[in-house]
């Protein structure tokens, strides 16, 4: 919308044919024509479409519950035992993120590395 200026003629002759046809037949008559009524209507239509797409995007982001990605249950038919197990696993045995802080650790020492690995293993 903000780059509505006519390019140099010699540059346009070197451009692709479809770009020249688009500019001469569609863009110039609708956006840059000197007739004020056409310019106002075309700009109003552009802003109306922009507002509608923006509103649709905002509605899509705020509407309803959103699930992130696929679960294992999505790969089995609904009447299959594997689907029921995967659905129960997702609802009842969900995982939670944790955080472990050790402070300053000397990672070059193999014993310290083994202690860190052991703590991770003990969590599971």
mmCIF file with all atom_site columns, C-alpha atoms in Angstrom:
data_model
loop_
_atom_site.group_PDB
_atom_site.id
_atom_site.type_symbol
_atom_site.label_atom_id
_atom_site.label_alt_id
_atom_site.label_comp_id
_atom_site.label_asym_id
_atom_site.label_entity_id
_atom_site.label_seq_id
_atom_site.pdbx_PDB_ins_code
_atom_site.Cartn_x
_atom_site.Cartn_y
_atom_site.Cartn_z
_atom_site.occupancy
_atom_site.B_iso_or_equiv
_atom_site.pdbx_formal_charge
_atom_site.auth_seq_id
_atom_site.auth_comp_id
_atom_site.auth_asym_id
_atom_site.auth_atom_id
_atom_site.pdbx_PDB_model_num
ATOM 1   C CA . UNK A 1 1   ? 0.000   0.000   0.000   1.00 0.00 ? 1   UNK A CA 1
ATOM 2   C CA . UNK A 1 2   ? 2.837   2.426   0.803   1.00 0.00 ? 2   UNK A CA 1
ATOM 3   C CA . UNK A 1 3   ? 4.984   1.794   -2.289  1.00 0.00 ? 3   UNK A CA 1
ATOM 4   C CA . UNK A 1 4   ? 2.594   3.344   -4.782  1.00 0.00 ? 4   UNK A CA 1
ATOM 5   C CA . UNK A 1 5   ? 4.991   5.242   -7.003  1.00 0.00 ? 5   UNK A CA 1
ATOM 6   C CA . UNK A 1 6   ? 5.662   4.831   -10.679 1.00 0.00 ? 6   UNK A CA 1
ATOM 7   C CA . UNK A 1 7   ? 9.061   3.495   -11.678 1.00 0.00 ? 7   UNK A CA 1
ATOM 8   C CA . UNK A 1 8   ? 11.265  4.787   -14.483 1.00 0.00 ? 8   UNK A CA 1
ATOM 9   C CA . UNK A 1 9   ? 10.042  3.832   -17.948 1.00 0.00 ? 9   UNK A CA 1
ATOM 10  C CA . UNK A 1 10  ? 13.345  2.354   -19.176 1.00 0.00 ? 10  UNK A CA 1
ATOM 11  C CA . UNK A 1 11  ? 13.476  0.144   -16.102 1.00 0.00 ? 11  UNK A CA 1
ATOM 12  C CA . UNK A 1 12  ? 9.937   -1.107  -16.757 1.00 0.00 ? 12  UNK A CA 1
ATOM 13  C CA . UNK A 1 13  ? 10.740  -2.087  -20.337 1.00 0.00 ? 13  UNK A CA 1
ATOM 14  C CA . UNK A 1 14  ? 13.416  -4.464  -19.079 1.00 0.00 ? 14  UNK A CA 1
ATOM 15  C CA . UNK A 1 15  ? 11.073  -6.080  -16.561 1.00 0.00 ? 15  UNK A CA 1
ATOM 16  C CA . UNK A 1 16  ? 9.018   -9.197  -17.182 1.00 0.00 ? 16  UNK A CA 1
ATOM 17  C CA . UNK A 1 17  ? 5.973   -9.029  -19.404 1.00 0.00 ? 17  UNK A CA 1
ATOM 18  C CA . UNK A 1 18  ? 3.469   -10.043 -16.700 1.00 0.00 ? 18  UNK A CA 1
ATOM 19  C CA . UNK A 1 19  ? 4.715   -7.267  -14.414 1.00 0.00 ? 19  UNK A CA 1
ATOM 20  C CA . UNK A 1 20  ? 4.229   -4.687  -17.142 1.00 0.00 ? 20  UNK A CA 1
ATOM 21  C CA . UNK A 1 21  ? 0.740   -5.985  -17.926 1.00 0.00 ? 21  UNK A CA 1
ATOM 22  C CA . UNK A 1 22  ? -0.167  -5.991  -14.221 1.00 0.00 ? 22  UNK A CA 1
ATOM 23  C CA . UNK A 1 23  ? 1.051   -2.428  -13.812 1.00 0.00 ? 23  UNK A CA 1
ATOM 24  C CA . UNK A 1 24  ? -0.540  -1.032  -17.007 1.00 0.00 ? 24  UNK A CA 1
ATOM 25  C CA . UNK A 1 25  ? -3.872  -2.843  -16.825 1.00 0.00 ? 25  UNK A CA 1
ATOM 26  C CA . UNK A 1 26  ? -4.586  -3.166  -13.086 1.00 0.00 ? 26  UNK A CA 1
ATOM 27  C CA . UNK A 1 27  ? -2.345  -1.188  -10.737 1.00 0.00 ? 27  UNK A CA 1
ATOM 28  C CA . UNK A 1 28  ? -2.105  2.121   -12.623 1.00 0.00 ? 28  UNK A CA 1
ATOM 29  C CA . UNK A 1 29  ? -5.829  2.454   -13.454 1.00 0.00 ? 29  UNK A CA 1
ATOM 30  C CA . UNK A 1 30  ? -6.983  1.531   -9.940  1.00 0.00 ? 30  UNK A CA 1
ATOM 31  C CA . UNK A 1 31  ? -4.363  3.170   -7.733  1.00 0.00 ? 31  UNK A CA 1
ATOM 32  C CA . UNK A 1 32  ? -2.745  5.997   -9.675  1.00 0.00 ? 32  UNK A CA 1
ATOM 33  C CA . UNK A 1 33  ? -5.458  7.190   -12.078 1.00 0.00 ? 33  UNK A CA 1
ATOM 34  C CA . UNK A 1 34  ? -6.220  10.898  -11.822 1.00 0.00 ? 34  UNK A CA 1
ATOM 35  C CA . UNK A 1 35  ? -9.957  10.293  -11.442 1.00 0.00 ? 35  UNK A CA 1
ATOM 36  C CA . UNK A 1 36  ? -10.536 10.967  -7.732  1.00 0.00 ? 36  UNK A CA 1
ATOM 37  C CA . UNK A 1 37  ? -13.599 8.727   -7.465  1.00 0.00 ? 37  UNK A CA 1
ATOM 38  C CA . UNK A 1 38  ? -11.752 5.655   -8.695  1.00 0.00 ? 38  UNK A CA 1
ATOM 39  C CA . UNK A 1 39  ? -8.745  6.323   -6.458  1.00 0.00 ? 39  UNK A CA 1
ATOM 40  C CA . UNK A 1 40  ? -10.940 6.796   -3.384  1.00 0.00 ? 40  UNK A CA 1
ATOM 41  C CA . UNK A 1 41  ? -12.954 3.634   -4.108  1.00 0.00 ? 41  UNK A CA 1
ATOM 42  C CA . UNK A 1 42  ? -9.869  1.527   -4.777  1.00 0.00 ? 42  UNK A CA 1
ATOM 43  C CA . UNK A 1 43  ? -8.088  2.767   -1.653  1.00 0.00 ? 43  UNK A CA 1
ATOM 44  C CA . UNK A 1 44  ? -11.238 2.194   0.400   1.00 0.00 ? 44  UNK A CA 1
ATOM 45  C CA . UNK A 1 45  ? -11.453 -1.358  -0.958  1.00 0.00 ? 45  UNK A CA 1
ATOM 46  C CA . UNK A 1 46  ? -7.777  -2.011  -0.125  1.00 0.00 ? 46  UNK A CA 1
ATOM 47  C CA . UNK A 1 47  ? -8.225  -0.729  3.446   1.00 0.00 ? 47  UNK A CA 1
ATOM 48  C CA . UNK A 1 48  ? -11.462 -2.695  3.810   1.00 0.00 ? 48  UNK A CA 1
ATOM 49  C CA . UNK A 1 49  ? -9.752  -5.936  2.762   1.00 0.00 ? 49  UNK A CA 1
ATOM 50  C CA . UNK A 1 50  ? -6.806  -5.157  5.041   1.00 0.00 ? 50  UNK A CA 1
ATOM 51  C CA . UNK A 1 51  ? -9.137  -4.555  7.994   1.00 0.00 ? 51  UNK A CA 1
ATOM 52  C CA . UNK A 1 52  ? -11.120 -7.720  7.263   1.00 0.00 ? 52  UNK A CA 1
ATOM 53  C CA . UNK A 1 53  ? -7.957  -9.848  7.113   1.00 0.00 ? 53  UNK A CA 1
ATOM 54  C CA . UNK A 1 54  ? -6.636  -8.257  10.301  1.00 0.00 ? 54  UNK A CA 1
ATOM 55  C CA . UNK A 1 55  ? -9.948  -8.870  12.069  1.00 0.00 ? 55  UNK A CA 1
ATOM 56  C CA . UNK A 1 56  ? -10.033 -12.466 10.842  1.00 0.00 ? 56  UNK A CA 1
ATOM 57  C CA . UNK A 1 57  ? -6.495  -13.010 12.141  1.00 0.00 ? 57  UNK A CA 1
ATOM 58  C CA . UNK A 1 58  ? -7.308  -11.556 15.557  1.00 0.00 ? 58  UNK A CA 1
ATOM 59  C CA . UNK A 1 59  ? -10.478 -13.627 15.778  1.00 0.00 ? 59  UNK A CA 1
ATOM 60  C CA . UNK A 1 60  ? -8.558  -16.771 14.822  1.00 0.00 ? 60  UNK A CA 1
ATOM 61  C CA . UNK A 1 61  ? -5.947  -16.161 17.511  1.00 0.00 ? 61  UNK A CA 1
ATOM 62  C CA . UNK A 1 62  ? -8.449  -15.543 20.283  1.00 0.00 ? 62  UNK A CA 1
ATOM 63  C CA . UNK A 1 63  ? -11.159 -18.051 19.402  1.00 0.00 ? 63  UNK A CA 1
ATOM 64  C CA . UNK A 1 64  ? -11.498 -21.329 21.213  1.00 0.00 ? 64  UNK A CA 1
ATOM 65  C CA . UNK A 1 65  ? -9.107  -23.922 22.527  1.00 0.00 ? 65  UNK A CA 1
ATOM 66  C CA . UNK A 1 66  ? -5.970  -24.551 20.552  1.00 0.00 ? 66  UNK A CA 1
ATOM 67  C CA . UNK A 1 67  ? -4.000  -27.768 20.632  1.00 0.00 ? 67  UNK A CA 1
ATOM 68  C CA . UNK A 1 68  ? -0.318  -27.705 19.834  1.00 0.00 ? 68  UNK A CA 1
ATOM 69  C CA . UNK A 1 69  ? 0.730   -30.377 17.392  1.00 0.00 ? 69  UNK A CA 1
ATOM 70  C CA . UNK A 1 70  ? -0.246  -34.005 17.097  1.00 0.00 ? 70  UNK A CA 1
ATOM 71  C CA . UNK A 1 71  ? -0.611  -36.462 19.907  1.00 0.00 ? 71  UNK A CA 1
ATOM 72  C CA . UNK A 1 72  ? -0.109  -40.194 19.686  1.00 0.00 ? 72  UNK A CA 1
ATOM 73  C CA . UNK A 1 73  ? -3.878  -40.639 19.801  1.00 0.00 ? 73  UNK A CA 1
ATOM 74  C CA . UNK A 1 74  ? -4.203  -38.849 16.445  1.00 0.00 ? 74  UNK A CA 1
ATOM 75  C CA . UNK A 1 75  ? -2.515  -41.766 14.666  1.00 0.00 ? 75  UNK A CA 1
ATOM 76  C CA . UNK A 1 76  ? -5.001  -44.447 15.762  1.00 0.00 ? 76  UNK A CA 1
ATOM 77  C CA . UNK A 1 77  ? -8.707  -44.906 14.972  1.00 0.00 ? 77  UNK A CA 1
ATOM 78  C CA . UNK A 1 78  ? -11.032 -43.729 17.741  1.00 0.00 ? 78  UNK A CA 1
ATOM 79  C CA . UNK A 1 79  ? -12.411 -47.224 18.409  1.00 0.00 ? 79  UNK A CA 1
ATOM 80  C CA . UNK A 1 80  ? -8.918  -48.709 18.783  1.00 0.00 ? 80  UNK A CA 1
ATOM 81  C CA . UNK A 1 81  ? -7.475  -49.625 22.178  1.00 0.00 ? 81  UNK A CA 1
ATOM 82  C CA . UNK A 1 82  ? -4.241  -47.781 21.360  1.00 0.00 ? 82  UNK A CA 1
ATOM 83  C CA . UNK A 1 83  ? -6.204  -44.556 20.896  1.00 0.00 ? 83  UNK A CA 1
ATOM 84  C CA . UNK A 1 84  ? -7.910  -44.966 24.275  1.00 0.00 ? 84  UNK A CA 1
ATOM 85  C CA . UNK A 1 85  ? -4.560  -45.654 25.940  1.00 0.00 ? 85  UNK A CA 1
ATOM 86  C CA . UNK A 1 86  ? -2.912  -42.653 24.278  1.00 0.00 ? 86  UNK A CA 1
ATOM 87  C CA . UNK A 1 87  ? -5.814  -40.358 25.217  1.00 0.00 ? 87  UNK A CA 1
ATOM 88  C CA . UNK A 1 88  ? -5.703  -41.511 28.847  1.00 0.00 ? 88  UNK A CA 1
ATOM 89  C CA . UNK A 1 89  ? -1.916  -41.145 28.893  1.00 0.00 ? 89  UNK A CA 1
ATOM 90  C CA . UNK A 1 90  ? -2.163  -37.582 27.584  1.00 0.00 ? 90  UNK A CA 1
ATOM 91  C CA . UNK A 1 91  ? -4.814  -36.575 30.120  1.00 0.00 ? 91  UNK A CA 1
ATOM 92  C CA . UNK A 1 92  ? -3.644  -38.467 33.218  1.00 0.00 ? 92  UNK A CA 1
ATOM 93  C CA . UNK A 1 93  ? 0.117   -38.867 32.812  1.00 0.00 ? 93  UNK A CA 1
ATOM 94  C CA . UNK A 1 94  ? 1.063   -35.520 31.343  1.00 0.00 ? 94  UNK A CA 1
ATOM 95  C CA . UNK A 1 95  ? 4.573   -34.247 31.815  1.00 0.00 ? 95  UNK A CA 1
ATOM 96  C CA . UNK A 1 96  ? 5.538   -31.060 33.573  1.00 0.00 ? 96  UNK A CA 1
ATOM 97  C CA . UNK A 1 97  ? 8.620   -29.032 32.897  1.00 0.00 ? 97  UNK A CA 1
ATOM 98  C CA . UNK A 1 98  ? 11.195  -28.798 35.679  1.00 0.00 ? 98  UNK A CA 1
ATOM 99  C CA . UNK A 1 99  ? 14.255  -26.723 36.272  1.00 0.00 ? 99  UNK A CA 1
ATOM 100 C CA . UNK A 1 100 ? 17.464  -27.735 38.012  1.00 0.00 ? 100 UNK A CA 1
ATOM 101 C CA . UNK A 1 101 ? 20.123  -25.266 39.080  1.00 0.00 ? 101 UNK A CA 1
ATOM 102 C CA . UNK A 1 102 ? 23.591  -26.333 40.178  1.00 0.00 ? 102 UNK A CA 1
ATOM 103 C CA . UNK A 1 103 ? 25.256  -22.954 40.402  1.00 0.00 ? 103 UNK A CA 1
ATOM 104 C CA . UNK A 1 104 ? 28.793  -22.718 39.102  1.00 0.00 ? 104 UNK A CA 1
ATOM 105 C CA . UNK A 1 105 ? 29.884  -26.131 37.799  1.00 0.00 ? 105 UNK A CA 1
ATOM 106 C CA . UNK A 1 106 ? 33.278  -27.174 36.532  1.00 0.00 ? 106 UNK A CA 1
ATOM 107 C CA . UNK A 1 107 ? 32.206  -29.039 33.398  1.00 0.00 ? 107 UNK A CA 1
ATOM 108 C CA . UNK A 1 108 ? 35.758  -30.119 32.598  1.00 0.00 ? 108 UNK A CA 1
ATOM 109 C CA . UNK A 1 109 ? 35.800  -32.413 35.656  1.00 0.00 ? 109 UNK A CA 1
ATOM 110 C CA . UNK A 1 110 ? 34.392  -35.871 34.753  1.00 0.00 ? 110 UNK A CA 1
ATOM 111 C CA . UNK A 1 111 ? 33.153  -36.488 38.312  1.00 0.00 ? 111 UNK A CA 1
ATOM 112 C CA . UNK A 1 112 ? 31.049  -33.325 38.246  1.00 0.00 ? 112 UNK A CA 1
ATOM 113 C CA . UNK A 1 113 ? 29.633  -34.356 34.880  1.00 0.00 ? 113 UNK A CA 1
ATOM 114 C CA . UNK A 1 114 ? 28.667  -37.743 36.295  1.00 0.00 ? 114 UNK A CA 1
ATOM 115 C CA . UNK A 1 115 ? 26.969  -36.090 39.302  1.00 0.00 ? 115 UNK A CA 1
ATOM 116 C CA . UNK A 1 116 ? 24.899  -33.903 36.983  1.00 0.00 ? 116 UNK A CA 1
ATOM 117 C CA . UNK A 1 117 ? 23.886  -36.913 34.858  1.00 0.00 ? 117 UNK A CA 1
ATOM 118 C CA . UNK A 1 118 ? 23.053  -38.909 38.000  1.00 0.00 ? 118 UNK A CA 1
ATOM 119 C CA . UNK A 1 119 ? 20.734  -36.163 39.244  1.00 0.00 ? 119 UNK A CA 1
ATOM 120 C CA . UNK A 1 120 ? 18.888  -36.187 35.905  1.00 0.00 ? 120 UNK A CA 1
ATOM 121 C CA . UNK A 1 121 ? 18.581  -39.964 36.053  1.00 0.00 ? 121 UNK A CA 1
ATOM 122 C CA . UNK A 1 122 ? 17.283  -39.862 39.619  1.00 0.00 ? 122 UNK A CA 1
ATOM 123 C CA . UNK A 1 123 ? 14.397  -37.615 38.597  1.00 0.00 ? 123 UNK A CA 1
ATOM 124 C CA . UNK A 1 124 ? 13.061  -40.162 36.166  1.00 0.00 ? 124 UNK A CA 1
#
